[in-house]
Tab-separated table of C-alpha atoms in Angstrom:
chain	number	residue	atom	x	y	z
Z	1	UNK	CA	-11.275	71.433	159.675
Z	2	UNK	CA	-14.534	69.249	160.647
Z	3	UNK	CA	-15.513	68.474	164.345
Z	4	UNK	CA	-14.777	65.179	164.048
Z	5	UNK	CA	-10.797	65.792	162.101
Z	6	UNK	CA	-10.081	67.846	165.516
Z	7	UNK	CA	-11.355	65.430	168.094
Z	8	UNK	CA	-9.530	62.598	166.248
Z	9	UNK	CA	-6.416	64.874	166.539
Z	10	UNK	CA	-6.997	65.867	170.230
Z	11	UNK	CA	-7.196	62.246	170.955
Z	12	UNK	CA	-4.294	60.966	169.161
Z	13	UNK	CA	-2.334	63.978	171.630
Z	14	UNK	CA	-4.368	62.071	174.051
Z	15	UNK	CA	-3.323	58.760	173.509
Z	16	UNK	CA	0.194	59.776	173.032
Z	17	UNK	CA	0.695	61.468	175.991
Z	18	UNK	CA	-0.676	58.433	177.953
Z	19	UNK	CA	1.260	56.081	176.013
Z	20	UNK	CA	4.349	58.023	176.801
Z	21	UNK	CA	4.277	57.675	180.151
Z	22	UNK	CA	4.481	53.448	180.396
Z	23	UNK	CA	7.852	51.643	179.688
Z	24	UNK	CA	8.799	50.019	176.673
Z	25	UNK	CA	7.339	46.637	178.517
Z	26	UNK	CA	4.388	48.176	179.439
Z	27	UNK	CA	3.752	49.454	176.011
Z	28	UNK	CA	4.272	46.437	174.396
Z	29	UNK	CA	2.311	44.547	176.871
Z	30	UNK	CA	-1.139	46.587	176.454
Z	31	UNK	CA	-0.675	46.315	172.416
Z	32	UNK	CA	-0.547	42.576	172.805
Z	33	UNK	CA	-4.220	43.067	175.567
Z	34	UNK	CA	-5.590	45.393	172.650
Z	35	UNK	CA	-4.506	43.424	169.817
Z	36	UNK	CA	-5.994	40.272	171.055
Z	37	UNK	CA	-9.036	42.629	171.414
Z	38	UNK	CA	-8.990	43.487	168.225
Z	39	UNK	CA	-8.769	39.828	166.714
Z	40	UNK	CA	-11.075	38.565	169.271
Z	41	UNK	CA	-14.180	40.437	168.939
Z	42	UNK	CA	-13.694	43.582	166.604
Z	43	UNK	CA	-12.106	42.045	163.555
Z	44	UNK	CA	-11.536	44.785	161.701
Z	45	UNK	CA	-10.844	43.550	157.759
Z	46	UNK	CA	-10.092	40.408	159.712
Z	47	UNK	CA	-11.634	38.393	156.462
Z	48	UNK	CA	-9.884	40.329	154.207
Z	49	UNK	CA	-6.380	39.597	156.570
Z	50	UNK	CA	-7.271	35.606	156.410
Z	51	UNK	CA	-7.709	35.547	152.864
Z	52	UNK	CA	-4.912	37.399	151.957
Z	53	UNK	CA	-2.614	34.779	154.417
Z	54	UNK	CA	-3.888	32.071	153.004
Z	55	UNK	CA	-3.736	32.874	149.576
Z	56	UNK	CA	0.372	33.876	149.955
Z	57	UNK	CA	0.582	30.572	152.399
Z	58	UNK	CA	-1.851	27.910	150.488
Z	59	UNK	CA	-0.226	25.100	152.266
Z	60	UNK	CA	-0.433	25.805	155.753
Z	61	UNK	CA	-3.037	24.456	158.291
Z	62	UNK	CA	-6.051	26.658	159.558
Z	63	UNK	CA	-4.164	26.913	163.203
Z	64	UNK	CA	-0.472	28.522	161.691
Z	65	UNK	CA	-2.834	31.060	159.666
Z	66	UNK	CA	-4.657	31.788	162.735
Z	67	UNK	CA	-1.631	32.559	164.624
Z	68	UNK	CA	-0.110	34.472	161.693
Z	69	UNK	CA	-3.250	36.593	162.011
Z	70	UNK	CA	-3.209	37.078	165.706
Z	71	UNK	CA	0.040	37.941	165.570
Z	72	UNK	CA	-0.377	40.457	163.036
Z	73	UNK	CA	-2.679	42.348	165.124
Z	74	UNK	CA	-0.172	42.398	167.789
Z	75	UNK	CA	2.486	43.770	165.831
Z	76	UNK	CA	0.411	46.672	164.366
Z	77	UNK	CA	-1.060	47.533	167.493
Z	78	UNK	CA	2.287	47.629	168.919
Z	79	UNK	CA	3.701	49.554	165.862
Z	80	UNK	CA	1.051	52.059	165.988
Z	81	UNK	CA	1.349	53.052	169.597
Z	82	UNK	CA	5.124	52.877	169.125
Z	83	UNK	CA	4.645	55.170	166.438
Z	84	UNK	CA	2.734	57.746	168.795
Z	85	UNK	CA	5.141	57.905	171.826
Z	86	UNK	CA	8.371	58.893	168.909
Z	87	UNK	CA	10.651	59.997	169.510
Z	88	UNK	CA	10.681	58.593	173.267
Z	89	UNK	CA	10.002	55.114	171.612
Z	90	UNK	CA	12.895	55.374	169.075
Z	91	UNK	CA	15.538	56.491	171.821
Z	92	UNK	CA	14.802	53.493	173.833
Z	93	UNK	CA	15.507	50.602	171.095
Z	94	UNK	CA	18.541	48.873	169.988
Z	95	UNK	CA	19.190	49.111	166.175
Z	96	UNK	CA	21.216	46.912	164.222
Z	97	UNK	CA	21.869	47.899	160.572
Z	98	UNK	CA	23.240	45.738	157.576
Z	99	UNK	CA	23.904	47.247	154.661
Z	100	UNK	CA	25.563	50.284	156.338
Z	101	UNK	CA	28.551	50.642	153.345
Z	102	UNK	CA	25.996	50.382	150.290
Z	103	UNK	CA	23.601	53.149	151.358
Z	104	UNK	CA	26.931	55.462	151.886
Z	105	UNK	CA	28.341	54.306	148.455
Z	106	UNK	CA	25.239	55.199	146.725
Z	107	UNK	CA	25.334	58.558	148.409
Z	108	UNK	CA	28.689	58.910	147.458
Z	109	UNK	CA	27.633	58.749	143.155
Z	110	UNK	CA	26.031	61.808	144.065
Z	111	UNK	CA	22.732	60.797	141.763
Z	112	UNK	CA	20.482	60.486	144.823
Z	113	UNK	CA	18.553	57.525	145.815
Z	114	UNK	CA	15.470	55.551	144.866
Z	115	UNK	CA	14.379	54.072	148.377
Z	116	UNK	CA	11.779	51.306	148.364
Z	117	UNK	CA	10.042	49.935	151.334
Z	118	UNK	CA	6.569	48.451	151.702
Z	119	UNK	CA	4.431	47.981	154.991
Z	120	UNK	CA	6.484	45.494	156.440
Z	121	UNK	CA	7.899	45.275	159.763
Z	122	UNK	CA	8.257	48.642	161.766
Z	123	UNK	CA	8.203	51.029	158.685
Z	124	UNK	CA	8.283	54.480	160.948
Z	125	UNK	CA	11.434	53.063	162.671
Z	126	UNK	CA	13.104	52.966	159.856
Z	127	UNK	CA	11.900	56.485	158.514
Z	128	UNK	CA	13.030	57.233	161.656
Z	129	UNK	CA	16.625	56.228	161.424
Z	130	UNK	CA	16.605	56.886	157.854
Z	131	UNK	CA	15.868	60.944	158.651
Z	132	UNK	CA	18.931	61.105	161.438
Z	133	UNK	CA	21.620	59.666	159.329
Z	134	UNK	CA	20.689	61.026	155.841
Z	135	UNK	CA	21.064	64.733	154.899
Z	136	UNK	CA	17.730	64.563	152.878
Z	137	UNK	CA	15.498	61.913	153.373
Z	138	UNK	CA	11.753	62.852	151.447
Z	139	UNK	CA	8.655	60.632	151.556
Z	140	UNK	CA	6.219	60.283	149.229
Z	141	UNK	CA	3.088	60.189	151.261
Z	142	UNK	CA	-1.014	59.827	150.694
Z	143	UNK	CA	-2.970	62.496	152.330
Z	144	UNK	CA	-5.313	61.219	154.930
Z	145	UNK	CA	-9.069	62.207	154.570
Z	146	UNK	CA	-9.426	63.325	158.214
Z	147	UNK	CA	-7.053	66.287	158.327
Z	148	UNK	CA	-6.723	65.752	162.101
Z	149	UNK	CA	-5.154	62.513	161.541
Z	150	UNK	CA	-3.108	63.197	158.625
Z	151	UNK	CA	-1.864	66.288	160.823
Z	152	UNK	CA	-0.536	64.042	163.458
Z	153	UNK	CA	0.721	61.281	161.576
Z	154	UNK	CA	2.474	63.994	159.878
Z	155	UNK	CA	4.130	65.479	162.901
Z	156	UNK	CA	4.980	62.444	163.840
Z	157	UNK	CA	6.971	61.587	161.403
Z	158	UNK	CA	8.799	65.283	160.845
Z	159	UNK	CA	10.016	64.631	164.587
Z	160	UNK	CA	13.187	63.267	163.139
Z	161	UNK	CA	13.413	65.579	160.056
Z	162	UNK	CA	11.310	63.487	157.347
Z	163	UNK	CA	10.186	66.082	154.565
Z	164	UNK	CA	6.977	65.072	152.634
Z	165	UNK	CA	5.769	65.499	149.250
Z	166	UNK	CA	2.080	64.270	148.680
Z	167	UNK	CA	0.628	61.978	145.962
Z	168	UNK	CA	-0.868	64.702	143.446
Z	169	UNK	CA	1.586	67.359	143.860
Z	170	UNK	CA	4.000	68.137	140.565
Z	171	UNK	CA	6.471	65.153	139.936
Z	172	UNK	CA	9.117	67.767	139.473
Z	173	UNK	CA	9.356	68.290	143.213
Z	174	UNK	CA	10.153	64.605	143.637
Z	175	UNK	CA	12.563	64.565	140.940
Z	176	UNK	CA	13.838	67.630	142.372
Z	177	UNK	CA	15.085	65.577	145.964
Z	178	UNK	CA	17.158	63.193	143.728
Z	179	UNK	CA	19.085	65.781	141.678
Z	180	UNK	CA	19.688	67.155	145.401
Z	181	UNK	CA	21.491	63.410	146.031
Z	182	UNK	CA	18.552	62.695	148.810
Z	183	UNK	CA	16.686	59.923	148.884
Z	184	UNK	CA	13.120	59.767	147.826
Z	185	UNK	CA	11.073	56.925	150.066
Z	186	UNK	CA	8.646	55.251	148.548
Z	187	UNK	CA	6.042	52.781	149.439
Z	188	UNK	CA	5.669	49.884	146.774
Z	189	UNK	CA	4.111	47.426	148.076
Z	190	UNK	CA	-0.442	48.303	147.562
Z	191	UNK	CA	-2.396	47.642	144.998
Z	192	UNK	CA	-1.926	50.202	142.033
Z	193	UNK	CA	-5.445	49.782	140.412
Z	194	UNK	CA	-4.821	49.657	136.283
Z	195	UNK	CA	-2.165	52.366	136.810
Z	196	UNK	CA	0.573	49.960	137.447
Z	197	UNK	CA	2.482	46.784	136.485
Z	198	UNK	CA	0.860	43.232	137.135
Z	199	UNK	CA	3.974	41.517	138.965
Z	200	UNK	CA	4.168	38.298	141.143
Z	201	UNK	CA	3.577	38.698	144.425
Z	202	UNK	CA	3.476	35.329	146.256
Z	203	UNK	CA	2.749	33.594	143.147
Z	204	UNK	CA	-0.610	35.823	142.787
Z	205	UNK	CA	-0.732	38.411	139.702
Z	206	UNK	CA	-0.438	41.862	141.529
Z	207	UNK	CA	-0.740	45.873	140.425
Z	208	UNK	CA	2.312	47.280	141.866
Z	209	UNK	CA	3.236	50.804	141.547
Z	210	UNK	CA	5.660	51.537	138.898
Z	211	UNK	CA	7.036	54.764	140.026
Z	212	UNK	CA	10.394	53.447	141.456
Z	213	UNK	CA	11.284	52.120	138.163
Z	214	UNK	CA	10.315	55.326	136.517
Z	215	UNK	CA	12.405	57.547	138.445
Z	216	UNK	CA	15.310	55.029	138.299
Z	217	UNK	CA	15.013	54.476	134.723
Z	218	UNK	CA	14.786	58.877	133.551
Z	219	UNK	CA	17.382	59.900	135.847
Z	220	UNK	CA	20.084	56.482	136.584
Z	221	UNK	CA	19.218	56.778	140.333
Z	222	UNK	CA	20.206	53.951	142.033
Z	223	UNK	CA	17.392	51.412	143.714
Z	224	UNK	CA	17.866	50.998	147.375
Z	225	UNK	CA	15.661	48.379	148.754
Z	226	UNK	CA	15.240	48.749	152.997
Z	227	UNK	CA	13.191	46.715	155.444
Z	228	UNK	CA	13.375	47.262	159.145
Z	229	UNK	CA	11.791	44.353	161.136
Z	230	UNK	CA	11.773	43.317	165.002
Z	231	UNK	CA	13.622	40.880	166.788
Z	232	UNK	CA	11.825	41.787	170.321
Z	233	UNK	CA	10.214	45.250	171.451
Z	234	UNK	CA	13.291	46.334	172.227
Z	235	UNK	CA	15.506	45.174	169.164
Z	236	UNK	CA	15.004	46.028	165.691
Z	237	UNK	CA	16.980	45.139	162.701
Z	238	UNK	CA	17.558	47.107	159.534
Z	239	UNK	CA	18.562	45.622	155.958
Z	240	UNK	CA	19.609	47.665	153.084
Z	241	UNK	CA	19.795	45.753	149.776
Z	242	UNK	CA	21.201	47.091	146.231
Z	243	UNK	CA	18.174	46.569	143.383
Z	244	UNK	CA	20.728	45.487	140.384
Z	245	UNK	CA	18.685	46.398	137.180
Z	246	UNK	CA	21.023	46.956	134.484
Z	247	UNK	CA	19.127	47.374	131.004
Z	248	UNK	CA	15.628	45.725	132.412
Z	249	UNK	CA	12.561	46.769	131.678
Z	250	UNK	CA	9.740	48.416	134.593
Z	251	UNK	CA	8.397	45.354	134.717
Z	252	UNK	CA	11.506	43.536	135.344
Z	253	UNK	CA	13.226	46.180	137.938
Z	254	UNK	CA	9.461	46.238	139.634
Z	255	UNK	CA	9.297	42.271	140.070
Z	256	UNK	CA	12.819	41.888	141.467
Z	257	UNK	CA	12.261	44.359	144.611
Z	258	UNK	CA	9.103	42.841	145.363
Z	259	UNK	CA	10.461	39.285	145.262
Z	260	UNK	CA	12.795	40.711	147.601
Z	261	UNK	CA	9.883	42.476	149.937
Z	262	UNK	CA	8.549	38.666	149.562
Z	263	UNK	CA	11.640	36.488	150.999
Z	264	UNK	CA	11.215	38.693	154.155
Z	265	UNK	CA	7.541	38.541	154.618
Z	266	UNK	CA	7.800	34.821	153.913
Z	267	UNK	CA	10.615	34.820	156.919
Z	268	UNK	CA	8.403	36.576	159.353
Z	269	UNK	CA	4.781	36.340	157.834
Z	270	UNK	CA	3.494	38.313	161.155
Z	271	UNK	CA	5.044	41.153	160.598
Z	272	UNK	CA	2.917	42.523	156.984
Z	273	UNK	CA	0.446	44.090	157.212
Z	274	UNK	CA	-1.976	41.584	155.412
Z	275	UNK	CA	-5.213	44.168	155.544
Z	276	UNK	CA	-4.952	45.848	152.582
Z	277	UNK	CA	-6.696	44.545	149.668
Z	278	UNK	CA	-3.021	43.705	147.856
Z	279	UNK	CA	-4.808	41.736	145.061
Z	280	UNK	CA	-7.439	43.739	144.125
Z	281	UNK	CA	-6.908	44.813	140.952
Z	282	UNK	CA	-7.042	41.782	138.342
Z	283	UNK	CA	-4.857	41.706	135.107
C-alpha cells in the first residue's frame, strides 16, 4: 500500500475516534461549521452541484438553488462523519420504517431480493439497518483507488455484517446471494457511460445502470426499492417500496424505480447528492 493510502487510513481512525467522542448535537453541529466551509470557500464540484440543481429544478429562483446547495453540503458532511463514528452513531438514532410487511413477504418467496437504492438521504443508515434485520444482506460496491480509504469505508460498513462483492468480480457470486434468498444492494442511481439504458431522470435523458433489471429479469427476483432519509439528526425514516414490473422490458423496469428515486429527491432536494456528474453520458 502507498504512503499516502496509509496516512489517509490513519487519519480516517483519526477523525473517527475524535468524532466519537462529541454527542449527536455536537456532531451535527460541526458538520453544519464544516459544511458551510466547504460551500463558502472550498467548493468542491460546487459548479458541477449548481448545474445539476438547476437543471432537475429549471423553475426555481437563484436563492432556493443556493440554499438547496448549501444544504447539501450540510447533509453530506453530516452523513460522512456520521458514517465514521458507526456504530456509536447508529445506536443513538430513532428509526422509523414503512414498508416493514413487504420486505418480509418478499423474503418469504424464498427467490431473494433485488434491492435498489441510490445516493439519497443517509444511504449507510440504511445499509446499516438493512445488515441487522436481514440474514444476508450483500452490496455491490466500487473499489476505491486509495486502498487506505477503501479499507476503512469497508470496515465501516462490515460493522453491522454487510458482505461485499466488488464491481469486476464474476457475476456468478452475485447471482449466487439471490439463490441464497439474500438481498443483493445495489446502487442505481450514476451515470452508466454507454453501458446502460438512457432513462428520464428529472426530465433529462440519463445512462442508468441496467443491472437491477438484469438480475430481476434471469432469475424472477423481486425489485425492492429502499430510501432512508432524515427528519432531524436524530430521526431517520426508512421506506420500502415494491418495483411492480410484470412482462416490461429493462428499459421499462429501469425508468419506473428511478421515477420513484425522483418523487423523493423532488420532496427533499437537499438530501442527493447532486456532485456526481449524473448526466454525463449523452444518448
Amino acid at each position: 500500500m502507498k504512503t499516502s493510502h496509509i496516512i489517509t487510513f490513519y487519519a480516517l481512525q483519526i477523525l473517527r475516534k475524535g468524532f466519537s467522542s462529541l454527542s449527536a448535537r455536537k456532531r451535527f453541529y460541526v458538520a453544519s461549521r464544516i459544511g458551510e466551509i466547504f460551500y463558502n470557500y472550498l467548493g468542491l464540484r460546487k459548479d458541477q452541484a449548481r448545474a445539476n440543481i438547476q437543471r432537475a429544478f429549471p423553475n426555481l429562483n437563484t436563492d432556493k438553488i443556493e440554499k438547496i446547495l448549501k444544504n447539501t453540503y450540510l447533509n453530506f458532511c453530516h452523513n460522512f462523519i456520521e458514517f465514521t463514528t458507526l456504530p456509536l452513531s447508529y445506536k443513538n438514532i430513532n428509526i422509523k420504517v414503512r414498508g416493514l410487511k413487504k420486505l418480509q413477504s418478499l423474503l418469504d418467496q424464498r427467490k431473494g431480493i433485488v434491492f435498489i437504492t441510490g445516493h439519497f438521504g443517509s444511504w449507510e443508515i440504511l445499509g446499516q439497518w438493512i445488515a441487522e434485520n436481514v440474514p444476508l444482506f450483500v452490496g455491490v460496491a466500487q473499489k476505491q483507488k486509495n486502498k487506505g480509504a477503501h479499507n476503512f469505508f469497508i470496515n465501516q460498513r462490515e460493522i453491522a455484517g454487510i458482505k461485499h462483492i466488488f464491481r469486476g468480480n464474476s457475476v456468478n457470486e452475485m447471482y449466487d446471494v439471490l439463490s441464497k434468498n439474500g438481498m443483493l444492494g445495489l446502487v442505481s442511481d450514476q451515470d452508466a457511460k454507454k453501458k446502460g439504458v438512457f432513462v428520464d431522470f428529472f426530465g433529462v435523458p440519463a445512462s442508468t445502470p441496467k443491472g437491477a433489471a438484469l438480475f430481476h429479469i434471469n432469475t424472477e427476483a423481486p425489485l425492492l426499492l429502499g430510501i432512508c432519509f432524515k427528519e432531524n439528526f436524530q430521526k431517520y425514516h426508512i421506506h420500502f417500496r415494491t418495483i411492480n414490473t410484470g412482462n416490461k422490458s429493462i428499459k421499462h423496469i429501469t425508468q419506473e424505480y428511478t421515477g420513484h428515486l425522483e418523487s423523493y429527491i423532488k420532496k427533499y432536494p437537499d438530501q442527493y447528492f447532486w456532485f456526481h456528474r449524473r448526466w454525463k453520458t449523452k444518448p
